[in-house]
Structures are given as C-alpha cells and as structure tokens.
XYZ file of C-alpha atoms in Angstrom:
170
model
C 0.048 -0.082 0.153
C 2.859 2.275 0.620
C 4.512 1.966 -2.653
C 1.246 2.628 -4.322
C 0.526 5.709 -2.287
C 3.995 6.804 -3.238
C 3.478 6.230 -7.008
C -0.111 7.852 -7.012
C 1.771 11.012 -5.351
C 4.556 10.981 -7.877
C 7.390 10.410 -5.417
C 8.030 6.853 -6.071
C 11.497 7.442 -7.603
C 12.519 9.636 -4.404
C 11.062 7.206 -1.454
C 11.770 3.229 -0.823
C 10.001 1.095 1.530
C 11.717 -2.035 2.784
C 10.495 -5.027 5.082
C 12.474 -7.937 6.118
C 15.331 -8.965 8.452
C 16.783 -5.762 9.416
C 20.165 -7.099 10.622
C 20.479 -8.870 7.387
C 19.319 -5.788 5.180
C 21.952 -4.379 2.860
C 21.290 -1.014 1.261
C 21.442 2.726 1.424
C 22.468 5.576 2.584
C 19.229 6.754 3.332
C 18.369 10.615 4.272
C 15.525 9.334 6.865
C 14.765 6.276 8.363
C 11.336 5.868 10.005
C 11.051 2.891 12.514
C 7.561 2.752 13.953
C 7.396 0.514 16.983
C 9.887 -2.157 15.925
C 13.603 -1.195 17.057
C 12.632 -2.432 20.388
C 11.720 -5.619 19.389
C 14.589 -6.683 17.044
C 16.497 -9.375 18.916
C 20.004 -7.899 18.677
C 22.316 -6.385 21.137
C 21.386 -2.629 21.155
C 24.932 -1.418 19.943
C 24.728 -3.905 16.838
C 21.403 -2.618 16.097
C 22.066 0.842 16.112
C 25.468 0.341 14.441
C 23.630 -1.152 11.309
C 21.131 1.818 11.643
C 24.060 4.497 11.759
C 25.579 2.623 8.832
C 22.723 3.361 6.722
C 22.184 7.081 6.987
C 24.251 10.184 5.456
C 25.521 12.600 7.635
C 22.847 15.311 8.419
C 20.307 12.730 8.005
C 17.201 12.042 10.376
C 16.256 8.927 12.011
C 12.632 8.860 13.706
C 11.528 6.089 16.097
C 8.863 5.080 18.367
C 9.888 2.622 21.017
C 8.801 1.807 24.453
C 9.659 4.552 27.208
C 12.226 3.655 30.085
C 9.783 3.820 33.084
C 8.554 1.806 35.998
C 5.142 1.105 34.220
C 6.513 -0.387 31.132
C 9.126 -2.479 33.178
C 6.410 -3.771 35.505
C 4.192 -4.629 32.284
C 7.259 -6.192 30.718
C 7.450 -8.423 34.011
C 4.065 -9.376 33.549
C 4.539 -10.092 29.894
C 7.448 -12.595 30.784
C 5.178 -14.403 32.923
C 2.567 -14.661 30.223
C 4.982 -15.694 27.637
C 6.108 -18.715 30.159
C 2.295 -19.517 30.593
C 1.522 -19.164 26.872
C -1.120 -21.819 25.895
C -4.349 -21.325 23.849
C -6.026 -21.171 27.317
C -3.985 -18.025 28.186
C -4.639 -16.522 24.641
C -8.637 -17.007 25.615
C -8.287 -15.161 28.680
C -6.168 -12.355 27.233
C -8.964 -11.967 24.665
C -11.684 -12.091 27.340
C -10.080 -9.249 29.347
C -9.271 -7.361 26.067
C -13.020 -7.673 25.231
C -13.749 -6.155 28.653
C -11.485 -3.251 28.094
C -12.329 -2.552 24.458
C -15.294 -4.505 23.198
C -17.085 -1.582 22.242
C -14.137 0.023 20.247
C -12.589 -3.088 18.775
C -14.277 -6.092 17.176
C -12.919 -9.450 17.925
C -10.699 -10.271 15.262
C -8.847 -7.054 15.714
C -8.500 -8.059 19.574
C -7.245 -11.569 18.569
C -4.700 -10.126 16.209
C -2.928 -8.292 19.029
C -2.967 -11.236 21.486
C 1.060 -11.909 20.547
C 1.651 -8.452 21.608
C 1.004 -9.462 25.115
C 3.961 -11.750 24.719
C 6.404 -9.254 23.528
C 8.892 -8.188 26.007
C 11.136 -5.199 24.563
C 14.837 -5.840 24.148
C 15.369 -1.882 24.824
C 13.788 0.905 25.653
C 13.929 4.819 24.758
C 15.385 6.894 27.699
C 18.643 8.604 28.497
C 21.034 5.432 28.647
C 19.989 4.921 24.711
C 20.145 8.691 24.011
C 23.525 8.793 25.600
C 24.808 5.779 23.358
C 23.411 7.522 20.218
C 25.031 10.683 20.939
C 28.303 9.337 22.382
C 29.078 6.471 20.031
C 27.052 7.089 16.903
C 27.225 10.905 16.515
C 23.623 11.517 16.604
C 21.831 14.383 18.268
C 18.325 14.167 19.988
C 16.144 16.626 17.991
C 12.753 16.152 19.503
C 11.432 13.496 22.292
C 7.551 13.322 22.488
C 5.591 10.979 24.708
C 2.859 9.141 22.988
C -0.669 8.403 24.591
C -1.173 4.730 24.896
C -4.620 3.342 24.060
C -4.948 0.601 26.883
C -3.526 -0.200 30.155
C -2.127 -3.488 28.474
C -0.058 -1.278 26.049
C 3.340 0.194 26.943
C 3.777 3.769 26.981
C 6.055 4.787 23.778
C 8.090 7.730 22.925
C 8.503 9.100 19.530
C 12.206 10.357 19.071
C 13.981 12.338 16.411
C 17.728 12.011 15.932
C 19.910 13.731 13.273
C 23.160 12.368 12.613
C 25.902 14.990 12.760
C 27.742 16.070 9.698
C 31.099 14.526 8.564
C-alpha cells in the first residue's frame, strides 16, 4: 500500500519502503529512516542494532523512531508479559481475549483484538531513555532533536516515545 501511495503521489522515485530482517538488510545510505514500534523488538544487541542503523544514514540525515519509554510502568508490564510468555497456551490466549473484550469490546471487534494477542507476549529488548540517548550521541554521533511522549490506548499497551535524531555532519 505504501508503494502504491508513493506512486500515486509521484514520489516513487524518491522514496523506498523495505520490510525484512533488519540485521541482514543491505542498502542505503538514506536521508530518513522511520522505524515505528519495531526497534525495541529486534533481538540483537543494542549497540549492534544502532551501528547498523548508523551505517545506513548519511551525515545530516534523520532517524525517527517510536519505542517503549524507559519507565516503571513499562518495566512492570514487561515483567507481567514475561510471566504470560512462560504460561503461553491457547487457554492463556483465550483469557487475554476475554480481558481485551472487557476493556475494548465496544471500540474493537473480536478479530482486531485477537490479532493483538501476540503483543501481550512481547517483551522489549530495549527502551527509549537517557541510556539509549547517550549511546546514540557518544558512540554514533547522533543528536536528539525532539522527544515526544505518545498516549497509549490501553492499560495493556506500553507507553511509547517518539524520538527524532539527526546524524552529525561528517
């Protein structure tokens, strides 16, 4: 859909979309990378992940990501999700769906709620916060331009932050 929208707007030659194994990806450099709620879930060491990201962007380029915030709420929810992951079973899935219907039954249909069950077992590999910002600044020459907390729609959803970084000119 993204490719079709780019073609319809006449920008297909200036924009590209990629989906796949990020750590195996080979392309670039890019002027902008947008990673929406994905970097926290990539099972790679944080330094390796961002070294790869740094490699793909040109000096002066922008990286925008959304990621769970480093906060007590998210860490507690991650602990709960670890327990759920340990207990993962079709019965647990049904229990999660029952709770989701109680919380969101009027706003979401059952199929939409069902497709979100796997997220209840997802534990972030990393969080957005001062430690990550220091790594990006000190190791990868990226400056924080903007950081915006995002609202979350459910007590079962982690709070996220949108962060904008610019790679320092060479």
